[in-house]
CSV table of C-alpha atoms and ligand atoms in Angstrom, one decimal:
chain,number,residue,atom,x,y,z
A,1,MET,CA,15.7,11.6,-16.7
A,2,LYS,CA,12.5,13.7,-16.6
A,3,LEU,CA,10.0,12.6,-14.0
A,4,ASN,CA,6.5,13.9,-14.2
A,5,ILE,CA,4.5,13.2,-11.1
A,6,ALA,CA,0.9,13.7,-10.1
A,7,LEU,CA,1.0,14.8,-6.4
A,8,LEU,CA,-2.2,14.0,-4.6
A,9,PRO,CA,-1.8,14.7,-0.8
A,10,GLY,CA,-5.4,14.1,0.0
A,11,ASP,CA,-6.8,14.5,3.5
A,12,GLY,CA,-5.8,14.5,7.2
A,13,ILE,CA,-2.1,14.0,7.6
A,14,GLY,CA,-1.8,13.4,3.8
A,15,PRO,CA,-0.4,16.9,3.0
A,16,GLU,CA,2.1,16.9,5.9
A,17,ILE,CA,3.6,13.5,5.2
A,18,MET,CA,3.7,14.1,1.4
A,19,GLU,CA,5.6,17.3,1.9
A,20,GLN,CA,8.3,15.2,3.6
A,21,GLY,CA,8.1,12.6,0.9
A,22,MET,CA,8.6,15.3,-1.8
A,23,LYS,CA,11.6,16.6,0.1
A,24,ALA,CA,13.3,13.2,-0.2
A,25,VAL,CA,12.2,12.7,-3.8
A,26,GLN,CA,13.5,16.2,-4.7
A,27,ALA,CA,16.8,15.6,-2.9
A,28,VAL,CA,17.3,12.3,-4.8
A,29,CYS,CA,16.5,14.0,-8.1
A,30,ASN,CA,19.1,16.8,-7.3
A,31,LYS,CA,21.7,14.2,-6.4
A,32,PHE,CA,21.2,12.0,-9.5
A,33,GLY,CA,20.5,14.8,-12.0
A,34,HIS,CA,16.9,14.1,-12.7
A,35,GLU,CA,14.4,16.8,-13.6
A,36,LEU,CA,11.3,16.6,-11.4
A,37,SER,CA,8.1,18.3,-12.3
A,38,TYR,CA,4.9,17.7,-10.5
A,39,LYS,CA,1.2,18.8,-10.6
A,40,HIS,CA,-1.0,19.0,-7.6
A,41,ALA,CA,-4.4,17.5,-7.7
A,42,LEU,CA,-7.3,16.9,-5.4
A,43,VAL,CA,-8.7,13.6,-4.2
A,44,GLY,CA,-10.9,12.6,-1.2
A,45,ALA,CA,-12.8,14.8,1.2
A,46,CYS,CA,-10.9,17.9,0.1
A,47,ALA,CA,-12.0,17.2,-3.5
A,48,ILE,CA,-15.6,16.8,-2.3
A,49,ASP,CA,-15.4,20.1,-0.5
A,50,ALA,CA,-13.9,21.9,-3.6
A,51,THR,CA,-15.8,20.2,-6.4
A,52,GLY,CA,-18.5,17.8,-5.0
A,53,ASN,CA,-16.6,14.9,-6.5
A,54,PRO,CA,-14.0,12.8,-4.6
A,55,TYR,CA,-12.1,12.0,-7.7
A,56,PRO,CA,-12.7,14.9,-10.1
A,57,ASP,CA,-12.1,14.4,-13.9
A,58,ALA,CA,-9.4,17.1,-13.7
A,59,THR,CA,-7.5,14.9,-11.2
A,60,HIS,CA,-7.9,11.8,-13.4
A,61,ASP,CA,-6.5,13.7,-16.4
A,62,ILE,CA,-3.5,14.8,-14.5
A,63,CYS,CA,-2.9,11.2,-13.3
A,64,MET,CA,-3.2,9.8,-16.8
A,65,GLN,CA,-0.7,12.3,-18.1
A,66,SER,CA,1.8,11.6,-15.4
A,67,ASP,CA,4.5,8.9,-15.2
A,68,ALA,CA,3.5,8.2,-11.6
A,69,VAL,CA,1.0,9.2,-9.0
A,70,TYR,CA,2.3,10.0,-5.5
A,71,PHE,CA,-0.6,9.9,-3.1
A,72,GLY,CA,-1.0,10.5,0.6
A,73,ALA,CA,-4.3,9.4,2.3
A,74,ILE,CA,-8.0,10.1,2.2
A,75,GLY,CA,-10.8,10.1,4.7
A,76,SER,CA,-12.4,12.5,7.1
A,77,PRO,CA,-14.4,12.0,10.3
A,78,LYS,CA,-17.0,14.4,8.8
A,79,TYR,CA,-18.0,11.5,6.5
A,80,ASP,CA,-17.1,8.5,8.7
A,81,ASN,CA,-19.6,9.7,11.3
A,82,ASN,CA,-22.3,10.2,8.7
A,83,PRO,CA,-23.5,6.9,7.2
A,84,ASP,CA,-26.1,8.8,5.1
A,85,ALA,CA,-23.5,10.9,3.2
A,86,LYS,CA,-24.2,10.4,-0.5
A,87,VAL,CA,-20.7,11.0,-1.5
A,88,ARG,CA,-17.8,9.6,0.5
A,89,PRO,CA,-14.0,10.3,0.3
A,90,GLU,CA,-13.3,6.6,-0.1
A,91,GLN,CA,-15.3,6.5,-3.3
A,92,GLY,CA,-12.5,8.8,-4.7
A,93,LEU,CA,-9.9,6.2,-3.8
A,94,LEU,CA,-11.9,3.4,-5.3
A,95,ALA,CA,-12.7,5.4,-8.5
A,96,MET,CA,-9.0,6.2,-8.8
A,97,ARG,CA,-8.0,2.6,-8.5
A,98,LYS,CA,-10.6,1.5,-11.0
A,99,LYS,CA,-10.1,4.2,-13.6
A,100,LEU,CA,-6.3,3.8,-13.5
A,101,GLY,CA,-6.7,0.0,-13.7
A,102,LEU,CA,-4.6,-0.5,-10.6
A,103,PHE,CA,-5.3,-4.2,-10.0
A,104,ALA,CA,-2.2,-5.1,-8.0
A,105,ASN,CA,-1.4,-3.5,-4.7
A,106,ILE,CA,2.1,-4.5,-3.6
A,107,ARG,CA,2.8,-4.1,0.1
A,108,PRO,CA,6.3,-5.1,1.2
A,109,VAL,CA,6.7,-5.9,4.9
A,110,THR,CA,10.2,-5.9,6.2
A,111,ALA,CA,11.3,-6.0,9.8
A,112,PHE,CA,13.5,-3.0,10.8
A,113,PRO,CA,16.2,-4.0,13.2
A,114,SER,CA,15.9,-0.8,15.2
A,115,LEU,CA,12.2,-1.3,15.6
A,116,LEU,CA,12.1,-4.8,16.8
A,117,HIS,CA,11.3,-3.7,20.4
A,118,LYS,CA,8.2,-1.8,19.1
A,119,SER,CA,6.6,-5.0,17.7
A,120,PRO,CA,3.8,-6.5,19.7
A,121,LEU,CA,5.5,-9.8,18.9
A,122,ARG,CA,8.7,-11.1,20.5
A,123,ALA,CA,11.7,-9.8,18.6
A,124,GLU,CA,12.9,-13.3,17.6
A,125,LEU,CA,9.7,-14.0,15.8
A,126,VAL,CA,9.9,-10.8,13.8
A,127,ASP,CA,13.7,-10.4,13.2
A,128,GLY,CA,14.3,-11.2,9.6
A,129,ALA,CA,10.7,-11.2,8.5
A,130,ASP,CA,10.6,-10.1,4.9
A,131,PHE,CA,7.6,-10.7,2.7
A,132,ILE,CA,5.4,-9.0,0.1
A,133,CYS,CA,1.6,-9.0,0.3
A,134,ILE,CA,0.1,-8.7,-3.2
A,135,ARG,CA,-3.5,-7.6,-2.8
A,136,GLU,CA,-6.0,-7.6,-5.6
A,137,LEU,CA,-7.3,-4.0,-5.8
A,138,THR,CA,-10.0,-3.5,-8.3
A,139,GLY,CA,-12.4,-6.4,-7.7
A,140,GLY,CA,-14.2,-8.4,-5.0
A,141,LEU,CA,-16.5,-6.9,-2.4
A,142,TYR,CA,-15.2,-3.4,-2.9
A,143,PHE,CA,-16.7,-3.2,-6.4
A,144,GLY,CA,-19.2,-6.0,-6.7
A,145,ARG,CA,-22.8,-5.0,-7.5
A,146,PRO,CA,-25.5,-5.1,-6.3
A,147,GLN,CA,-24.6,-3.3,-3.2
A,148,GLY,CA,-27.1,-1.5,-1.0
A,149,ARG,CA,-30.1,-1.6,1.3
A,150,SER,CA,-33.6,-3.0,1.0
A,151,GLU,CA,-36.4,-0.5,0.7
A,152,ASP,CA,-37.2,-0.6,4.4
A,153,GLY,CA,-33.5,0.0,5.2
A,154,ASN,CA,-33.3,-3.1,7.5
A,155,THR,CA,-31.4,-5.4,5.2
A,156,ALA,CA,-28.1,-4.6,3.5
A,157,TYR,CA,-26.0,-6.5,1.0
A,158,ASP,CA,-22.6,-6.5,-0.8
A,159,THR,CA,-21.6,-8.8,-3.6
A,160,CYS,CA,-18.2,-10.5,-4.1
A,161,VAL,CA,-17.4,-11.1,-7.8
A,162,TYR,CA,-14.2,-12.3,-9.4
A,163,SER,CA,-13.6,-13.4,-13.0
A,164,ARG,CA,-10.9,-15.8,-14.1
A,165,GLU,CA,-9.1,-13.1,-15.9
A,166,GLU,CA,-8.9,-10.9,-12.8
A,167,ILE,CA,-7.5,-13.7,-10.7
A,168,GLU,CA,-5.1,-14.9,-13.4
A,169,ARG,CA,-3.3,-11.6,-13.9
A,170,ILE,CA,-2.6,-11.0,-10.2
A,171,VAL,CA,-1.7,-14.6,-9.4
A,172,ARG,CA,0.7,-14.6,-12.3
A,173,LEU,CA,2.3,-11.4,-11.1
A,174,ALA,CA,2.7,-13.0,-7.7
A,175,TYR,CA,4.6,-15.9,-9.1
A,176,GLN,CA,6.8,-13.7,-11.2
A,177,TYR,CA,7.8,-11.8,-8.0
A,178,ALA,CA,8.4,-15.0,-6.2
A,179,GLU,CA,10.8,-16.2,-8.9
A,180,LYS,CA,13.0,-13.2,-8.1
A,181,ARG,CA,12.8,-13.8,-4.4
A,182,ARG,CA,12.7,-16.9,-2.2
A,183,LYS,CA,10.4,-18.7,-4.5
A,184,LYS,CA,7.3,-19.3,-2.4
A,185,VAL,CA,3.8,-18.2,-2.9
A,186,SER,CA,1.0,-18.4,-0.3
A,187,VAL,CA,-2.4,-18.1,-1.9
A,188,VAL,CA,-4.9,-16.9,0.7
A,189,ASP,CA,-8.6,-17.5,0.3
A,190,LYS,CA,-11.7,-18.8,2.1
A,191,ALA,CA,-12.3,-21.7,-0.4
A,192,ASN,CA,-14.0,-23.7,2.3
A,193,ILE,CA,-16.9,-21.2,2.2
A,194,LEU,CA,-16.8,-18.8,-0.7
A,195,ALA,CA,-17.4,-19.6,-4.4
A,196,THR,CA,-15.1,-16.7,-5.5
A,197,SER,CA,-12.3,-18.3,-3.3
A,198,ARG,CA,-12.8,-21.7,-4.9
A,199,LEU,CA,-12.3,-20.1,-8.3
A,200,TRP,CA,-9.2,-18.3,-6.9
A,201,ARG,CA,-7.8,-21.5,-5.7
A,202,GLN,CA,-8.5,-23.4,-9.0
A,203,VAL,CA,-7.0,-20.7,-11.1
A,204,ALA,CA,-4.0,-20.3,-8.8
A,205,GLN,CA,-3.4,-24.1,-9.0
A,206,GLU,CA,-3.4,-23.9,-12.8
A,207,ILE,CA,-0.9,-21.0,-12.9
A,208,ALA,CA,1.4,-22.7,-10.4
A,209,LYS,CA,2.1,-25.3,-13.0
A,210,ASP,CA,3.8,-22.7,-15.1
A,211,PHE,CA,6.2,-22.0,-12.3
A,212,PRO,CA,7.6,-25.4,-11.3
A,213,ASP,CA,10.5,-24.0,-9.2
A,214,VAL,CA,8.2,-21.9,-7.0
A,215,GLU,CA,6.7,-23.6,-4.0
A,216,SER,CA,2.9,-23.0,-3.6
A,217,GLU,CA,0.8,-23.2,-0.5
A,218,TYR,CA,-2.9,-22.6,-0.1
A,219,LEU,CA,-4.2,-21.1,3.2
A,220,PHE,CA,-7.6,-20.1,4.4
A,221,VAL,CA,-7.6,-16.4,5.5
A,222,ASP,CA,-8.3,-17.1,9.1
A,223,ASN,CA,-5.3,-19.5,9.3
A,224,ALA,CA,-3.2,-16.9,7.4
A,225,ALA,CA,-4.1,-14.2,9.9
A,226,MET,CA,-3.0,-16.6,12.7
A,227,ARG,CA,0.3,-17.5,11.0
A,228,LEU,CA,1.2,-13.9,10.4
A,229,VAL,CA,1.5,-13.4,14.1
A,230,GLN,CA,2.8,-16.8,14.9
A,231,TRP,CA,5.4,-17.3,12.2
A,232,PRO,CA,5.7,-14.2,9.9
A,233,LYS,CA,9.0,-15.5,8.6
A,234,SER,CA,7.3,-18.3,6.9
A,235,PHE,CA,6.0,-16.0,4.2
A,236,ASP,CA,7.7,-14.8,1.0
A,237,ILE,CA,4.9,-13.7,-1.3
A,238,ILE,CA,1.2,-13.6,-0.2
A,239,VAL,CA,-1.4,-13.2,-2.9
A,240,THR,CA,-5.0,-12.6,-2.0
A,241,GLU,CA,-8.2,-10.9,-2.9
A,242,ASN,CA,-9.1,-7.3,-2.1
A,243,MET,CA,-10.8,-7.5,1.2
A,244,PHE,CA,-8.6,-10.1,2.8
A,245,GLY,CA,-5.5,-8.1,1.6
A,246,ASP,CA,-6.9,-5.0,3.2
A,247,ILE,CA,-7.2,-6.7,6.5
A,248,LEU,CA,-4.1,-8.8,6.5
A,249,THR,CA,-1.8,-5.9,5.5
A,250,ASP,CA,-2.9,-3.8,8.5
A,251,GLU,CA,-2.1,-6.8,10.7
A,252,ALA,CA,1.2,-7.3,8.9
A,253,SER,CA,2.2,-3.7,9.3
A,254,VAL,CA,2.2,-3.5,13.0
A,255,ILE,CA,4.2,-6.7,13.3
A,256,THR,CA,7.1,-4.6,12.1
A,257,GLY,CA,6.6,-1.9,14.6
A,258,SER,CA,4.2,0.7,13.2
A,259,LEU,CA,1.5,1.2,10.7
A,260,GLY,CA,3.4,4.5,9.9
A,261,MET,CA,6.2,2.5,8.2
A,262,LEU,CA,4.5,0.6,5.4
A,263,PRO,CA,4.6,1.9,1.8
A,264,SER,CA,2.8,0.5,-1.1
A,265,ALA,CA,2.9,0.5,-4.9
A,266,SER,CA,-0.3,-0.1,-7.0
A,267,ILE,CA,0.3,-1.1,-10.5
A,268,GLY,CA,-1.9,-2.1,-13.4
A,269,LEU,CA,-3.1,-0.8,-16.7
A,270,HIS,CA,-2.3,2.9,-16.6
A,271,THR,CA,-0.2,5.2,-14.4
A,272,SER,CA,1.2,3.4,-11.3
A,273,LEU,CA,0.4,4.8,-7.9
A,274,PHE,CA,2.5,5.0,-4.7
A,275,GLU,CA,1.0,5.5,-1.3
A,276,PRO,CA,1.5,4.7,2.4
A,277,ILE,CA,-0.9,2.0,3.5
A,278,HIS,CA,-2.0,4.0,6.6
A,279,GLY,CA,-5.1,6.2,6.5
A,280,SER,CA,-5.6,10.0,7.0
A,281,TYR,CA,-5.2,9.8,10.8
A,282,PRO,CA,-7.4,12.9,11.3
A,283,GLN,CA,-6.6,13.1,15.1
A,284,ALA,CA,-3.0,13.9,14.2
A,285,ALA,CA,-3.7,16.3,11.3
A,286,GLY,CA,-1.9,19.6,11.5
A,287,LYS,CA,0.0,18.6,14.7
A,288,ASN,CA,3.3,17.8,12.9
A,289,ILE,CA,3.5,14.5,14.7
A,290,ALA,CA,2.6,12.0,12.0
A,291,ASN,CA,5.2,9.5,10.9
A,292,PRO,CA,6.3,10.4,7.4
A,293,LEU,CA,8.4,7.3,6.8
A,294,ALA,CA,5.7,5.2,4.9
A,295,ALA,CA,5.2,8.2,2.6
A,296,ILE,CA,9.0,8.6,2.1
A,297,LEU,CA,9.4,4.8,1.5
A,298,SER,CA,6.6,5.0,-1.0
A,299,GLY,CA,8.8,7.5,-2.8
A,300,ALA,CA,11.5,4.9,-2.9
A,301,LEU,CA,9.0,2.4,-4.5
A,302,MET,CA,8.1,5.1,-7.0
A,303,PHE,CA,11.7,5.4,-8.2
A,304,GLU,CA,12.0,1.6,-8.5
A,305,TYR,CA,8.7,0.6,-9.9
A,306,ALA,CA,7.7,3.6,-12.1
A,307,PHE,CA,11.1,4.6,-13.3
A,308,ASN,CA,13.3,1.6,-12.8
A,309,LEU,CA,15.8,3.7,-10.9
A,310,THR,CA,17.0,1.3,-8.2
A,311,ASP,CA,20.0,3.3,-6.8
A,312,GLU,CA,17.7,6.2,-6.2
A,313,GLY,CA,15.2,4.0,-4.3
A,314,ALA,CA,18.0,2.4,-2.4
A,315,LEU,CA,19.3,5.7,-1.2
A,316,ILE,CA,15.9,6.7,0.2
A,317,ARG,CA,15.8,3.4,2.0
A,318,LYS,CA,19.3,3.9,3.4
A,319,ALA,CA,18.3,7.4,4.5
A,320,VAL,CA,15.2,6.1,6.3
A,321,ALA,CA,17.3,3.4,8.0
A,322,ALA,CA,19.9,6.0,9.1
A,323,SER,CA,17.2,8.2,10.5
A,324,MET,CA,15.9,5.4,12.6
A,325,ASP,CA,19.4,4.4,13.8
A,326,ALA,CA,20.0,8.0,14.7
A,327,GLY,CA,16.7,8.2,16.6
A,328,ILE,CA,15.3,11.0,14.4
A,329,VAL,CA,11.8,9.6,14.4
A,330,THR,CA,8.3,10.6,15.3
A,331,GLU,CA,6.6,9.7,18.6
A,332,ASP,CA,5.0,6.4,17.4
A,333,ILE,CA,8.4,4.8,17.0
A,334,ALA,CA,10.5,6.8,19.4
A,335,SER,CA,11.6,4.6,22.2
A,336,ASN,CA,13.2,6.3,25.2
A,337,SER,CA,14.7,8.9,23.1
A,338,LYS,CA,13.2,12.2,22.2
A,339,ALA,CA,10.4,12.2,19.5
A,340,TYR,CA,10.9,14.5,16.5
A,341,HIS,CA,8.3,16.3,14.5
A,342,THR,CA,7.2,15.2,11.0
A,343,THR,CA,9.0,18.1,9.4
A,344,GLU,CA,12.2,17.5,11.4
A,345,VAL,CA,12.3,13.9,10.2
A,346,GLY,CA,11.7,15.0,6.6
A,347,ASP,CA,14.4,17.6,6.8
A,348,TRP,CA,16.9,15.2,8.3
A,349,ILE,CA,16.3,12.6,5.6
A,350,ALA,CA,16.6,15.1,2.8
A,351,GLU,CA,19.8,16.4,4.3
A,352,TYR,CA,21.2,12.9,4.6
A,353,ILE,CA,20.4,12.3,0.9
A,354,LYS,CA,22.1,15.5,0.0
A,355,LYS,CA,25.3,14.6,1.9
A,356,ALA,CA,25.4,11.0,0.9
B,1,IPM,C1,-6.2,0.8,2.3
B,1,IPM,C2,-7.3,1.5,3.0
B,1,IPM,C3,-8.5,1.7,2.0
B,1,IPM,C4,-9.0,0.4,1.6
B,1,IPM,C5,-9.6,2.6,2.5
B,1,IPM,C6,-9.1,4.0,2.9
B,1,IPM,C7,-10.7,2.7,1.5
B,1,IPM,O1,-7.7,0.9,4.1
B,1,IPM,O2,-5.7,1.2,1.3
B,1,IPM,O3,-5.9,-0.3,2.8
B,1,IPM,O4,-9.8,-0.2,2.3
B,1,IPM,O5,-8.6,-0.1,0.6
B,2,MG,MG1,-6.6,-0.8,4.6
């Protein structure tokens, strides 16, 4: 098969971890006889520096012409510490999500047996946890207008907007996933306060009727946040709006040991996108210490979701599990054993795939 990928390393640790991801992707292509071609493109702070635009048209064109977008991270302290900056790297990410129509962000959370001791929770609470958070990605507070400041600068406002159509398509997707899994959907909202949440719940209840063998539950987001740390195994599919999904998935990721482990797939109207859920971690950039596993696992999702190549994805996952069992891991998840560099982990995994 021919795989045309848009490669967008982005900022901070993005380039280092994506280099490891590409080693694994290339190794899998060699193994299974796929022809890989990829085009580099800029997004985020590096794109602002080069072109003034965090998501340049040239990047969008490359994404639209590719079969999948493989993306690292964006963000830079240069902009984080400057609230007056007119253009921000995050705008590039939002523009990319919106223009590619990526309305569903799929974040699988699975406990890794070799990482149980790294979890802030007791091992028995985490062992066996396996759920998917499906986060709405192109609506809500992230995109609602008006957004801004009053003239005197002393009042600020954001707007949360959701249409029935936006809710329907993501909730339906969640139920379709649940049908193939343990058949349970947890709809997370704040329907006791927010009008948008009440519409979410109403639409979700209507859609639930089309899936009689799937169990539904409706949780307020504060309660869901608590349950995630109290009883993570109670979840199968969580579906929620943009902002709640952003917050809950950071929480969920550390339950399994490290933010550096969680991959994601964003799917929607045009080319799908695969990215680690962590950010650009500027403190670690260039030090060769960042955990590349979320990026590598995002490569596995790319094979599965964009190309329907499940054996290929499974081999990457197996290689990642083997690297953890062998203790070939970066400092964030190394226990008493030696910590390895980003590139060493990438090389080990590529070699494992080659020999498999
Ligand atoms: C994420 C990130 C982004 C988000 C940031 C970098 C804009 O936190 O993908 O979860 O808030 O969506
Ligand atoms: Mg986030």
